[in-house]
mmCIF file of C-alpha atoms in Angstrom:
data_model
loop_
_atom_site.group_PDB
_atom_site.id
_atom_site.type_symbol
_atom_site.label_atom_id
_atom_site.label_comp_id
_atom_site.label_asym_id
_atom_site.label_seq_id
_atom_site.Cartn_x
_atom_site.Cartn_y
_atom_site.Cartn_z
ATOM 1 C CA MET A 1 -13.559 -23.628 -58.655
ATOM 2 C CA ALA A 2 -16.055 -26.028 -60.140
ATOM 3 C CA SER A 3 -16.500 -28.372 -57.113
ATOM 4 C CA GLU A 4 -14.141 -27.428 -54.325
ATOM 5 C CA VAL A 5 -16.312 -24.542 -52.979
ATOM 6 C CA GLU A 6 -17.493 -23.088 -49.780
ATOM 7 C CA THR A 7 -20.897 -21.505 -49.082
ATOM 8 C CA THR A 8 -20.776 -17.724 -48.846
ATOM 9 C CA GLU A 9 -23.309 -14.917 -48.717
ATOM 10 C CA LEU A 10 -23.044 -11.901 -51.029
ATOM 11 C CA PRO A 11 -25.421 -9.016 -51.834
ATOM 12 C CA LEU A 12 -27.576 -9.071 -54.912
ATOM 13 C CA HIS A 13 -27.962 -5.956 -56.989
ATOM 14 C CA ASN A 14 -28.015 -2.763 -54.880
ATOM 15 C CA GLY A 15 -29.809 -0.237 -57.061
ATOM 16 C CA ALA A 16 -29.157 3.468 -57.203
ATOM 17 C CA ASN A 17 -31.658 4.084 -54.449
ATOM 18 C CA GLY A 18 -32.442 0.591 -53.185
ATOM 19 C CA LYS A 19 -31.166 -1.581 -50.421
ATOM 20 C CA ALA A 20 -28.990 -4.635 -51.007
ATOM 21 C CA GLU A 21 -30.550 -8.038 -50.736
ATOM 22 C CA THR A 22 -28.511 -11.145 -50.079
ATOM 23 C CA GLN A 23 -28.334 -14.530 -51.647
ATOM 24 C CA VAL A 24 -26.495 -17.632 -50.529
ATOM 25 C CA PHE A 25 -24.568 -19.548 -53.195
ATOM 26 C CA ASN A 26 -21.512 -21.664 -53.557
ATOM 27 C CA SER A 27 -18.265 -19.799 -54.115
ATOM 28 C CA GLU A 28 -14.605 -20.113 -53.207
ATOM 29 C CA ALA A 29 -13.762 -18.542 -49.856
ATOM 30 C CA ASP A 30 -12.084 -15.161 -49.948
ATOM 31 C CA THR A 31 -10.016 -14.452 -46.870
ATOM 32 C CA ASN A 32 -7.436 -11.853 -46.023
ATOM 33 C CA GLY A 33 -4.410 -12.840 -44.031
ATOM 34 C CA SER A 34 -2.292 -10.374 -42.059
ATOM 35 C CA ASP A 35 1.167 -11.972 -42.079
ATOM 36 C CA THR A 36 2.961 -11.221 -45.314
ATOM 37 C CA LYS A 37 6.453 -11.029 -46.707
ATOM 38 C CA THR A 38 7.845 -9.584 -49.911
ATOM 39 C CA GLU A 39 10.412 -11.033 -52.304
ATOM 40 C CA ASN A 40 11.666 -10.079 -55.730
ATOM 41 C CA PHE A 41 10.779 -12.209 -58.749
ATOM 42 C CA GLU A 42 12.880 -12.139 -61.950
ATOM 43 C CA SER A 43 12.778 -12.912 -65.634
ATOM 44 C CA ASN A 44 15.755 -14.106 -67.568
ATOM 45 C CA ASP A 45 16.702 -10.514 -68.072
ATOM 46 C CA GLY A 46 16.563 -9.358 -64.449
ATOM 47 C CA PRO A 47 13.936 -8.301 -61.850
ATOM 48 C CA VAL A 48 10.549 -7.170 -63.188
ATOM 49 C CA GLY A 49 8.490 -6.818 -60.053
ATOM 50 C CA ALA A 50 7.850 -7.715 -56.435
ATOM 51 C CA ARG A 51 6.057 -10.682 -54.982
ATOM 52 C CA GLU A 52 4.028 -10.219 -51.777
ATOM 53 C CA ILE A 53 3.214 -13.554 -50.171
ATOM 54 C CA ASP A 54 0.256 -13.918 -47.749
ATOM 55 C CA ASN A 55 -0.134 -16.966 -45.512
ATOM 56 C CA SER A 56 -3.800 -17.377 -46.509
ATOM 57 C CA ASN A 57 -3.779 -15.939 -50.040
ATOM 58 C CA GLU A 58 -0.775 -15.499 -52.232
ATOM 59 C CA LYS A 59 -0.640 -12.111 -53.768
ATOM 60 C CA GLU A 60 1.543 -10.637 -56.442
ATOM 61 C CA THR A 61 1.954 -6.909 -57.155
ATOM 62 C CA ILE A 62 3.238 -5.763 -60.509
ATOM 63 C CA GLU A 63 5.064 -2.447 -60.148
ATOM 64 C CA SER A 64 5.451 0.316 -62.698
ATOM 65 C CA ASN A 65 6.419 3.936 -62.406
ATOM 66 C CA ASP A 66 2.803 4.585 -61.669
ATOM 67 C CA GLY A 67 2.743 2.236 -58.650
ATOM 68 C CA PRO A 68 1.217 -1.179 -58.044
ATOM 69 C CA VAL A 69 -1.518 -2.098 -60.395
ATOM 70 C CA SER A 70 -2.569 -5.701 -60.000
ATOM 71 C CA VAL A 71 -2.911 -8.203 -57.224
ATOM 72 C CA VAL A 72 -3.288 -11.982 -57.620
ATOM 73 C CA GLU A 73 -5.147 -13.734 -54.840
ATOM 74 C CA GLU A 74 -4.571 -17.492 -54.446
ATOM 75 C CA PRO A 75 -6.103 -20.035 -54.591
ATOM 76 C CA ARG A 76 -7.847 -19.020 -57.806
ATOM 77 C CA ARG A 77 -9.175 -21.821 -60.006
ATOM 78 C CA PRO A 78 -10.867 -21.393 -63.353
ATOM 79 C CA LEU A 79 -14.601 -21.887 -63.326
ATOM 80 C CA ARG A 80 -16.037 -24.951 -65.073
ATOM 81 C CA SER A 81 -19.507 -25.398 -66.400
ATOM 82 C CA SER A 82 -21.962 -27.916 -64.949
ATOM 83 C CA GLY A 83 -23.390 -28.625 -68.407
ATOM 84 C CA SER A 84 -26.801 -27.195 -67.563
ATOM 85 C CA LEU A 85 -27.072 -25.257 -70.860
ATOM 86 C CA GLU A 86 -26.498 -28.286 -73.082
ATOM 87 C CA GLN A 87 -30.248 -28.975 -73.159
ATOM 88 C CA TYR A 88 -30.916 -25.684 -75.020
ATOM 89 C CA LYS A 89 -30.464 -25.340 -78.764
ATOM 90 C CA GLN A 90 -27.323 -23.374 -79.487
ATOM 91 C CA LYS A 91 -24.807 -22.718 -82.275
ATOM 92 C CA ASP A 92 -21.258 -21.419 -82.349
ATOM 93 C CA LEU A 93 -21.101 -18.560 -84.906
ATOM 94 C CA THR A 94 -17.351 -19.022 -85.415
ATOM 95 C CA PRO A 95 -14.859 -21.560 -84.046
ATOM 96 C CA GLU A 96 -13.233 -18.960 -81.803
ATOM 97 C CA ILE A 97 -15.941 -16.555 -80.667
ATOM 98 C CA GLY A 98 -19.661 -16.065 -80.384
ATOM 99 C CA THR A 99 -22.490 -18.452 -79.494
ATOM 100 C CA GLU A 100 -26.233 -17.955 -80.183
ATOM 101 C CA PHE A 101 -29.238 -19.422 -78.406
ATOM 102 C CA PRO A 102 -31.862 -18.900 -81.144
ATOM 103 C CA SER A 103 -34.941 -19.908 -79.104
ATOM 104 C CA ALA A 104 -34.022 -19.653 -75.394
ATOM 105 C CA ASN A 105 -35.734 -17.181 -73.112
ATOM 106 C CA LEU A 106 -33.609 -15.396 -70.527
ATOM 107 C CA VAL A 107 -36.545 -14.534 -68.241
ATOM 108 C CA GLU A 108 -37.393 -18.253 -68.018
ATOM 109 C CA TRP A 109 -33.834 -18.941 -66.960
ATOM 110 C CA ILE A 110 -33.997 -16.151 -64.370
ATOM 111 C CA ASN A 111 -37.145 -17.624 -62.901
ATOM 112 C CA ALA A 112 -36.133 -21.317 -63.147
ATOM 113 C CA SER A 113 -35.779 -23.479 -60.061
ATOM 114 C CA ASN A 114 -32.093 -23.937 -61.011
ATOM 115 C CA ALA A 115 -31.596 -20.345 -61.980
ATOM 116 C CA ASP A 116 -28.223 -20.024 -60.180
ATOM 117 C CA GLU A 117 -26.857 -23.013 -62.072
ATOM 118 C CA LEU A 118 -28.089 -21.798 -65.423
ATOM 119 C CA LEU A 119 -26.845 -18.232 -64.991
ATOM 120 C CA ARG A 120 -23.500 -19.335 -63.591
ATOM 121 C CA ASP A 121 -22.980 -21.596 -66.571
ATOM 122 C CA LEU A 122 -24.047 -18.718 -68.836
ATOM 123 C CA ALA A 123 -21.431 -16.450 -67.251
ATOM 124 C CA ILE A 124 -18.765 -19.109 -67.835
ATOM 125 C CA MET A 125 -19.796 -19.564 -71.423
ATOM 126 C CA ILE A 126 -19.670 -15.837 -72.014
ATOM 127 C CA SER A 127 -16.145 -15.686 -70.581
ATOM 128 C CA GLU A 128 -15.000 -18.571 -72.757
ATOM 129 C CA ARG A 129 -16.831 -17.734 -75.959
ATOM 130 C CA GLY A 130 -16.626 -13.949 -75.582
ATOM 131 C CA VAL A 131 -20.182 -13.030 -76.503
ATOM 132 C CA VAL A 132 -23.517 -14.877 -76.381
ATOM 133 C CA PHE A 133 -26.658 -13.861 -78.311
ATOM 134 C CA PHE A 134 -30.381 -14.278 -77.701
ATOM 135 C CA ARG A 135 -33.236 -13.383 -80.043
ATOM 136 C CA SER A 136 -36.544 -11.585 -79.294
ATOM 137 C CA GLN A 137 -36.324 -11.274 -75.552
ATOM 138 C CA SER A 138 -39.509 -9.226 -75.404
ATOM 139 C CA ASN A 139 -40.219 -9.937 -71.722
ATOM 140 C CA LEU A 140 -36.743 -8.842 -70.545
ATOM 141 C CA THR A 141 -37.300 -5.463 -68.761
ATOM 142 C CA ASN A 142 -34.623 -2.965 -67.779
ATOM 143 C CA ASP A 143 -34.911 -4.035 -64.127
ATOM 144 C CA LEU A 144 -34.524 -7.762 -65.040
ATOM 145 C CA GLN A 145 -31.653 -6.809 -67.344
ATOM 146 C CA LYS A 146 -29.895 -5.077 -64.434
ATOM 147 C CA ASP A 147 -30.482 -7.982 -62.029
ATOM 148 C CA LEU A 148 -29.240 -10.454 -64.629
ATOM 149 C CA ILE A 149 -25.986 -8.740 -65.452
ATOM 150 C CA HIS A 150 -25.247 -8.180 -61.772
ATOM 151 C CA LYS A 151 -26.046 -11.766 -60.880
ATOM 152 C CA LEU A 152 -23.686 -13.083 -63.603
ATOM 153 C CA GLY A 153 -20.892 -11.394 -61.649
ATOM 154 C CA VAL A 154 -22.124 -12.407 -58.201
ATOM 155 C CA LEU A 155 -22.362 -16.066 -59.188
ATOM 156 C CA THR A 156 -18.748 -16.012 -60.431
ATOM 157 C CA SER A 157 -17.351 -14.369 -57.267
ATOM 158 C CA LYS A 158 -16.978 -10.696 -58.115
ATOM 159 C CA PRO A 159 -16.184 -8.363 -55.173
ATOM 160 C CA VAL A 160 -19.055 -7.562 -52.775
ATOM 161 C CA ASP A 161 -18.775 -3.838 -53.465
ATOM 162 C CA SER A 162 -18.930 -4.161 -57.236
ATOM 163 C CA THR A 163 -22.453 -3.433 -58.588
ATOM 164 C CA LEU A 164 -23.491 -1.771 -61.855
ATOM 165 C CA HIS A 165 -21.682 1.007 -63.692
ATOM 166 C CA ILE A 166 -23.008 4.557 -64.039
ATOM 167 C CA HIS A 167 -21.483 6.061 -67.144
ATOM 168 C CA PRO A 168 -19.776 9.464 -66.611
ATOM 169 C CA ILE A 169 -21.570 10.799 -69.716
ATOM 170 C CA LEU A 170 -24.147 8.332 -71.083
ATOM 171 C CA ASN A 171 -26.542 8.352 -68.123
ATOM 172 C CA SER A 172 -29.954 9.505 -66.984
ATOM 173 C CA GLU A 173 -28.771 13.144 -66.587
ATOM 174 C CA ARG A 174 -28.539 13.532 -70.322
ATOM 175 C CA GLU A 175 -31.399 14.292 -72.751
ATOM 176 C CA LEU A 176 -32.598 11.018 -74.270
ATOM 177 C CA GLY A 177 -30.656 9.267 -71.523
ATOM 178 C CA GLY A 178 -33.609 7.505 -69.904
ATOM 179 C CA SER A 179 -34.505 7.622 -66.223
ATOM 180 C CA ASP A 180 -32.193 4.970 -64.705
ATOM 181 C CA PRO A 181 -28.518 5.926 -64.040
ATOM 182 C CA GLU A 182 -27.528 2.259 -64.217
ATOM 183 C CA VAL A 183 -28.955 1.841 -67.704
ATOM 184 C CA SER A 184 -27.316 3.685 -70.605
ATOM 185 C CA THR A 185 -29.365 4.373 -73.656
ATOM 186 C CA ILE A 186 -27.706 3.526 -76.956
ATOM 187 C CA SER A 187 -29.356 6.101 -79.197
ATOM 188 C CA SER A 188 -28.470 7.242 -82.703
ATOM 189 C CA ALA A 189 -30.557 10.363 -82.082
ATOM 190 C CA GLN A 190 -28.593 11.211 -78.945
ATOM 191 C CA LEU A 191 -25.350 10.555 -80.819
ATOM 192 C CA LYS A 192 -26.353 12.957 -83.554
ATOM 193 C CA LYS A 193 -27.334 15.604 -80.980
ATOM 194 C CA TYR A 194 -24.130 15.535 -78.987
ATOM 195 C CA HIS A 195 -21.549 14.421 -81.572
ATOM 196 C CA SER A 196 -22.859 15.778 -84.868
ATOM 197 C CA LYS A 197 -19.642 17.788 -85.475
ATOM 198 C CA SER A 198 -17.207 15.210 -84.122
ATOM 199 C CA ARG A 199 -15.130 12.662 -85.965
ATOM 200 C CA PHE A 200 -17.257 9.851 -84.449
ATOM 201 C CA GLN A 201 -20.184 10.729 -86.724
ATOM 202 C CA LYS A 202 -18.356 10.523 -90.077
ATOM 203 C CA HIS A 203 -19.970 7.546 -91.726
ATOM 204 C CA LYS A 204 -17.512 7.321 -94.640
ATOM 205 C CA THR A 205 -14.007 6.892 -93.318
ATOM 206 C CA GLN A 206 -10.859 5.253 -94.560
ATOM 207 C CA THR A 207 -10.536 3.212 -91.394
ATOM 208 C CA GLY A 208 -12.829 2.219 -88.577
ATOM 209 C CA LYS A 209 -10.194 0.498 -86.467
ATOM 210 C CA LEU A 210 -10.098 3.245 -83.819
ATOM 211 C CA ASN A 211 -13.658 2.454 -82.797
ATOM 212 C CA TRP A 212 -12.637 -0.917 -81.297
ATOM 213 C CA HIS A 213 -12.732 -0.958 -77.468
ATOM 214 C CA SER A 214 -13.866 -2.696 -74.318
ATOM 215 C CA ASP A 215 -16.320 -1.010 -72.017
ATOM 216 C CA ILE A 216 -14.965 1.415 -69.410
ATOM 217 C CA PRO A 217 -11.373 0.107 -69.017
ATOM 218 C CA TYR A 218 -10.469 3.626 -67.795
ATOM 219 C CA GLU A 219 -12.120 2.928 -64.392
ATOM 220 C CA PRO A 220 -9.908 1.571 -61.607
ATOM 221 C CA VAL A 221 -12.368 -1.333 -61.303
ATOM 222 C CA PRO A 222 -13.704 -1.761 -64.871
ATOM 223 C CA ALA A 223 -16.448 -3.849 -66.409
ATOM 224 C CA ASN A 224 -16.958 -7.561 -66.458
ATOM 225 C CA TYR A 225 -20.165 -8.334 -68.354
ATOM 226 C CA THR A 226 -22.209 -5.990 -70.585
ATOM 227 C CA LEU A 227 -25.754 -6.667 -71.838
ATOM 228 C CA LEU A 228 -27.092 -4.741 -74.817
ATOM 229 C CA ARG A 229 -30.725 -5.035 -75.883
ATOM 230 C CA LEU A 230 -31.807 -3.148 -78.975
ATOM 231 C CA THR A 231 -35.507 -2.145 -79.195
ATOM 232 C CA GLN A 232 -35.389 -0.016 -82.421
ATOM 233 C CA LEU A 233 -33.466 -1.029 -85.539
ATOM 234 C CA PRO A 234 -32.728 0.628 -88.884
ATOM 235 C CA GLU A 235 -33.951 -1.106 -92.043
ATOM 236 C CA THR A 236 -30.433 -2.418 -92.530
ATOM 237 C CA GLY A 237 -26.918 -1.847 -91.060
ATOM 238 C CA GLY A 238 -25.877 -1.192 -87.529
ATOM 239 C CA ASP A 239 -24.142 -4.548 -86.989
ATOM 240 C CA THR A 240 -21.839 -5.021 -84.013
ATOM 241 C CA LEU A 241 -18.535 -6.893 -84.125
ATOM 242 C CA TRP A 242 -16.580 -8.554 -81.343
ATOM 243 C CA ALA A 243 -12.962 -9.796 -81.233
ATOM 244 C CA SER A 244 -11.001 -12.125 -78.930
ATOM 245 C CA GLY A 245 -8.129 -10.842 -76.787
ATOM 246 C CA TYR A 246 -7.309 -14.495 -75.956
ATOM 247 C CA GLU A 247 -6.558 -15.088 -79.623
ATOM 248 C CA ILE A 248 -4.486 -11.964 -79.854
ATOM 249 C CA TYR A 249 -2.298 -13.151 -77.033
ATOM 250 C CA ASP A 250 -2.004 -16.642 -78.530
ATOM 251 C CA ARG A 251 -0.655 -15.198 -81.774
ATOM 252 C CA ILE A 252 2.320 -13.546 -80.098
ATOM 253 C CA SER A 253 5.594 -15.481 -79.712
ATOM 254 C CA PRO A 254 6.425 -16.745 -76.210
ATOM 255 C CA PRO A 255 9.402 -14.437 -75.624
ATOM 256 C CA TYR A 256 7.295 -11.415 -76.560
ATOM 257 C CA GLN A 257 4.484 -12.677 -74.383
ATOM 258 C CA LYS A 258 6.811 -12.722 -71.403
ATOM 259 C CA PHE A 259 7.948 -9.165 -72.111
ATOM 260 C CA LEU A 260 4.362 -7.926 -72.363
ATOM 261 C CA GLU A 261 3.446 -9.680 -69.093
ATOM 262 C CA SER A 262 5.864 -7.344 -67.315
ATOM 263 C CA LEU A 263 4.220 -4.173 -68.566
ATOM 264 C CA THR A 264 1.273 -1.961 -67.582
ATOM 265 C CA ALA A 265 -0.772 0.615 -69.418
ATOM 266 C CA LYS A 266 -2.435 3.864 -68.574
ATOM 267 C CA PHE A 267 -6.128 3.994 -69.546
ATOM 268 C CA ALA A 268 -8.083 7.254 -69.929
ATOM 269 C CA PRO A 269 -11.186 8.191 -71.924
ATOM 270 C CA PRO A 270 -10.431 10.484 -74.887
ATOM 271 C CA GLY A 271 -11.977 13.947 -74.541
ATOM 272 C CA PHE A 272 -14.603 13.251 -71.886
ATOM 273 C CA ASN A 273 -13.932 16.478 -70.024
ATOM 274 C CA GLU A 274 -13.751 18.493 -73.174
ATOM 275 C CA PHE A 275 -16.995 16.987 -74.445
ATOM 276 C CA ALA A 276 -18.796 17.603 -71.151
ATOM 277 C CA LYS A 277 -17.656 21.244 -71.184
ATOM 278 C CA GLN A 278 -18.797 21.805 -74.767
ATOM 279 C CA ALA A 279 -22.158 20.112 -74.057
ATOM 280 C CA GLY A 280 -22.687 22.166 -70.892
ATOM 281 C CA PHE A 281 -22.734 19.505 -68.190
ATOM 282 C CA ASP A 282 -20.442 17.961 -65.603
ATOM 283 C CA LEU A 283 -19.112 14.435 -65.564
ATOM 284 C CA TYR A 284 -20.800 12.053 -63.129
ATOM 285 C CA ASP A 285 -18.211 12.045 -60.282
ATOM 286 C CA LYS A 286 -20.041 9.981 -57.648
ATOM 287 C CA PRO A 287 -19.262 6.247 -57.243
ATOM 288 C CA ARG A 288 -19.732 4.513 -60.555
ATOM 289 C CA GLY A 289 -20.436 0.875 -59.524
ATOM 290 C CA SER A 290 -17.517 0.639 -57.136
ATOM 291 C CA PRO A 291 -16.104 2.864 -54.328
ATOM 292 C CA ALA A 292 -12.903 3.011 -56.368
ATOM 293 C CA ASN A 293 -14.655 4.470 -59.410
ATOM 294 C CA VAL A 294 -15.208 8.017 -58.214
ATOM 295 C CA GLY A 295 -14.166 11.563 -59.089
ATOM 296 C CA SER A 296 -13.850 13.613 -62.263
ATOM 297 C CA VAL A 297 -10.258 12.604 -63.012
ATOM 298 C CA ILE A 298 -10.981 9.374 -64.878
ATOM 299 C CA GLU A 299 -7.922 7.238 -65.444
ATOM 300 C CA ALA A 300 -6.426 3.916 -64.314
ATOM 301 C CA VAL A 301 -3.336 1.732 -64.672
ATOM 302 C CA HIS A 302 -3.856 -1.923 -65.584
ATOM 303 C CA PRO A 303 -1.718 -4.845 -66.768
ATOM 304 C CA VAL A 304 -1.014 -5.193 -70.479
ATOM 305 C CA VAL A 305 -1.637 -8.929 -70.181
ATOM 306 C CA ARG A 306 -4.720 -9.623 -68.052
ATOM 307 C CA THR A 307 -5.905 -12.906 -66.584
ATOM 308 C CA ASN A 308 -9.635 -13.563 -66.852
ATOM 309 C CA PRO A 309 -10.727 -14.958 -63.470
ATOM 310 C CA GLY A 310 -13.544 -16.960 -65.009
ATOM 311 C CA THR A 311 -11.354 -18.964 -67.391
ATOM 312 C CA GLY A 312 -7.804 -18.459 -66.047
ATOM 313 C CA TRP A 313 -6.762 -17.503 -69.627
ATOM 314 C CA LYS A 314 -4.488 -14.659 -70.569
ATOM 315 C CA SER A 315 -5.548 -11.817 -72.843
ATOM 316 C CA VAL A 316 -3.991 -8.702 -74.252
ATOM 317 C CA PHE A 317 -5.962 -5.891 -72.609
ATOM 318 C CA PRO A 318 -4.978 -2.439 -73.901
ATOM 319 C CA ILE A 319 -6.798 -2.254 -77.262
ATOM 320 C CA GLY A 320 -8.871 0.661 -78.502
ATOM 321 C CA HIS A 321 -9.350 4.391 -78.070
ATOM 322 C CA HIS A 322 -9.404 4.310 -74.245
ATOM 323 C CA ILE A 323 -5.635 3.725 -73.853
ATOM 324 C CA ASP A 324 -3.275 6.628 -73.228
ATOM 325 C CA ARG A 325 0.089 4.752 -73.369
ATOM 326 C CA ILE A 326 2.107 1.730 -72.377
ATOM 327 C CA ASN A 327 4.124 2.576 -69.253
ATOM 328 C CA ASP A 328 7.871 2.274 -68.764
ATOM 329 C CA VAL A 329 8.722 2.270 -72.490
ATOM 330 C CA SER A 330 9.418 5.173 -74.808
ATOM 331 C CA GLU A 331 6.603 7.061 -76.521
ATOM 332 C CA GLU A 332 7.623 5.581 -79.865
ATOM 333 C CA GLU A 333 7.630 2.002 -78.372
ATOM 334 C CA SER A 334 4.303 2.578 -76.709
ATOM 335 C CA LYS A 335 2.744 3.735 -79.935
ATOM 336 C CA ALA A 336 4.210 0.812 -81.874
ATOM 337 C CA LEU A 337 2.918 -1.700 -79.360
ATOM 338 C CA LEU A 338 -0.621 -0.263 -79.322
ATOM 339 C CA GLU A 339 -0.672 -0.112 -83.128
ATOM 340 C CA TRP A 340 0.540 -3.702 -83.273
ATOM 341 C CA PHE A 341 -2.107 -4.969 -80.895
ATOM 342 C CA LEU A 342 -4.835 -3.265 -82.931
ATOM 343 C CA ARG A 343 -3.350 -4.573 -86.192
ATOM 344 C CA LEU A 344 -3.442 -8.131 -84.842
ATOM 345 C CA LEU A 345 -7.209 -7.583 -84.173
ATOM 346 C CA VAL A 346 -8.248 -5.977 -87.418
ATOM 347 C CA GLU A 347 -6.104 -8.125 -89.750
ATOM 348 C CA ASN A 348 -7.277 -11.468 -88.393
ATOM 349 C CA HIS A 349 -11.003 -11.739 -89.089
ATOM 350 C CA ASP A 350 -11.020 -15.357 -87.819
ATOM 351 C CA LEU A 351 -10.824 -14.003 -84.260
ATOM 352 C CA GLN A 352 -13.834 -11.797 -84.877
ATOM 353 C CA VAL A 353 -17.630 -12.348 -85.004
ATOM 354 C CA ARG A 354 -20.158 -10.009 -86.680
ATOM 355 C CA PHE A 355 -23.718 -10.016 -85.357
ATOM 356 C CA LYS A 356 -26.699 -8.760 -87.327
ATOM 357 C CA TRP A 357 -29.523 -7.472 -85.140
ATOM 358 C CA GLU A 358 -32.574 -8.942 -86.747
ATOM 359 C CA GLY A 359 -35.470 -7.904 -84.560
ATOM 360 C CA GLU A 360 -36.602 -5.918 -81.560
ATOM 361 C CA ASN A 361 -35.210 -7.053 -78.177
ATOM 362 C CA ASP A 362 -32.377 -9.078 -79.608
ATOM 363 C CA VAL A 363 -29.672 -9.353 -76.862
ATOM 364 C CA ALA A 364 -25.922 -9.628 -76.768
ATOM 365 C CA ILE A 365 -23.942 -10.306 -73.569
ATOM 366 C CA TRP A 366 -20.189 -10.114 -73.577
ATOM 367 C CA ASP A 367 -17.088 -10.218 -71.302
ATOM 368 C CA ASN A 368 -15.116 -6.970 -71.460
ATOM 369 C CA ARG A 369 -12.138 -8.426 -69.610
ATOM 370 C CA SER A 370 -10.919 -10.395 -72.678
ATOM 371 C CA PHE A 371 -12.966 -9.220 -75.628
ATOM 372 C CA PHE A 372 -13.422 -6.036 -77.665
ATOM 373 C CA HIS A 373 -16.288 -4.717 -79.802
ATOM 374 C CA THR A 374 -17.214 -1.995 -82.244
ATOM 375 C CA ALA A 375 -20.410 -0.690 -83.738
ATOM 376 C CA THR A 376 -20.930 -0.170 -87.469
ATOM 377 C CA PHE A 377 -22.127 3.341 -88.375
ATOM 378 C CA ASP A 378 -23.504 2.551 -91.784
ATOM 379 C CA TYR A 379 -27.195 3.143 -91.351
ATOM 380 C CA GLU A 380 -27.636 6.889 -91.954
ATOM 381 C CA GLY A 381 -30.846 7.315 -93.876
ATOM 382 C CA TYR A 382 -32.158 3.810 -92.955
ATOM 383 C CA GLY A 383 -33.737 4.662 -89.643
ATOM 384 C CA GLU A 384 -32.842 5.180 -86.025
ATOM 385 C CA ARG A 385 -31.118 2.694 -83.701
ATOM 386 C CA PHE A 386 -31.998 2.537 -80.023
ATOM 387 C CA GLY A 387 -31.367 0.222 -77.065
ATOM 388 C CA TYR A 388 -30.547 -0.307 -73.453
ATOM 389 C CA ARG A 389 -27.111 -1.186 -72.134
ATOM 390 C CA THR A 390 -26.253 -2.411 -68.680
ATOM 391 C CA VAL A 391 -22.596 -2.779 -67.587
ATOM 392 C CA GLY A 392 -21.558 -4.823 -64.605
ATOM 393 C CA ILE A 393 -18.497 -3.942 -62.543
ATOM 394 C CA GLY A 394 -16.054 -6.743 -61.889
ATOM 395 C CA GLU A 395 -12.709 -6.888 -60.128
ATOM 396 C CA LYS A 396 -9.499 -4.905 -60.336
ATOM 397 C CA PRO A 397 -7.626 -6.248 -63.346
ATOM 398 C CA PHE A 398 -4.719 -8.526 -62.534
ATOM 399 C CA TYR A 399 -2.102 -10.732 -64.146
ATOM 400 C CA ASP A 400 -1.596 -14.164 -62.640
ATOM 401 C CA PRO A 401 1.739 -15.722 -63.705
ATOM 402 C CA LYS A 402 0.282 -19.088 -63.053
ATOM 403 C CA SER A 403 -2.512 -18.585 -65.621
ATOM 404 C CA THR A 404 -2.329 -20.057 -69.061
ATOM 405 C CA SER A 405 -3.221 -19.118 -72.617
ATOM 406 C CA LYS A 406 -6.467 -20.330 -74.092
ATOM 407 C CA SER A 407 -4.675 -22.645 -76.447
ATOM 408 C CA GLU A 408 -2.683 -24.231 -73.597
ATOM 409 C CA ALA A 409 -5.834 -24.693 -71.487
ATOM 410 C CA LEU A 410 -7.841 -26.327 -74.301
ATOM 411 C CA ALA A 411 -4.942 -28.569 -75.196
ATOM 412 C CA ALA A 412 -4.815 -29.698 -71.569
ATOM 413 C CA ARG A 413 -8.548 -30.463 -71.654
ATOM 414 C CA VAL A 414 -8.059 -32.551 -74.830
ATOM 415 C CA GLY A 415 -5.203 -34.378 -73.153
ATOM 416 C CA LYS A 416 -7.635 -35.309 -70.343
ATOM 417 C CA GLY A 417 -10.281 -36.347 -72.832
ATOM 418 C CA GLU A 418 -12.618 -33.551 -71.746
ATOM 419 C CA VAL A 419 -13.238 -31.696 -75.005
ATOM 420 C CA ASP A 420 -12.639 -31.898 -78.729
ATOM 421 C CA VAL A 421 -11.107 -28.818 -80.322
#
């Protein structure tokens, strides 16, 4: 997608009560043909799905007992950076995941004459490196934060009707929830108020592995990018960790990869309705950043192996406490697969990065489509932790059989003399 593009016009952020503006930028064309045909496609062990071919865009639908769950639209090329961020001081925190800009200012990028180029390259870096960090962004307001996270998606061709997520629980209708439905407050005080008797507030546990997750995968159209800015920090503790789904996929043998690519999973938030009932409020059932994300029955079916549209790389997607089960296998097999995915994450610390929040207005931005994160609840008695989170809505998750693993893609770049790995 780097150079073969067409000019298109998409809306900028449409706030909860505002009108959408428009911006012209370069993007691949997105057309919908009307003449289609369907044919079966097979693995070595027999048919695993159906292929719907469109004259203008090739589409593939993966079927499960829960119905079609993913569509691939062609042509779809991975995005490539223009190199505009190379002028800024940066450091990779690990070989596989996490990059920090220790002195860059996001508001300056937002207001720069080449803002679109800078922010598009930032979005690409986030999708490749998983999470990008900035220090002391004191002039980044909630409104600018919202516009930034939405624009990262717009500049990388997210659907026109995808805006910003409104959390079913953590929103402005809650005490300590702030005044903007599209900005969730991350508050230790709020957590204590609503969860003081729940298992999520036990600071001394034998395992913290169940806290790993990606943001809102239970929505039919889930998150792409999340931005978290902390404005109040404890004296110590409260670190956040991220892990790479690309690396998890890469550590699975090719025959097993193929098997997983034929599967889907049911995602659902654990105990949302029960929690809302106990706390005395209703879930937010109006559109939550997409017309598809609506209603009080919150669940979705997505591919087990998901292709990130920004990179074209494959990732294992169902990891964390928002997954109900793997479809079309037995309950025992589903449990074993989910436990195995999580074990691959927690037992391989070289695919993780741990970030220490050092000062007010430190910022992390990450890609939920291929990466997972967890907070560290070790700061009881050391002060409160508070911040503002904005979650962008992306596209419906899909698996593209023509996509590659991260290792294959980087090896191909090395073969072309493009990068050193």
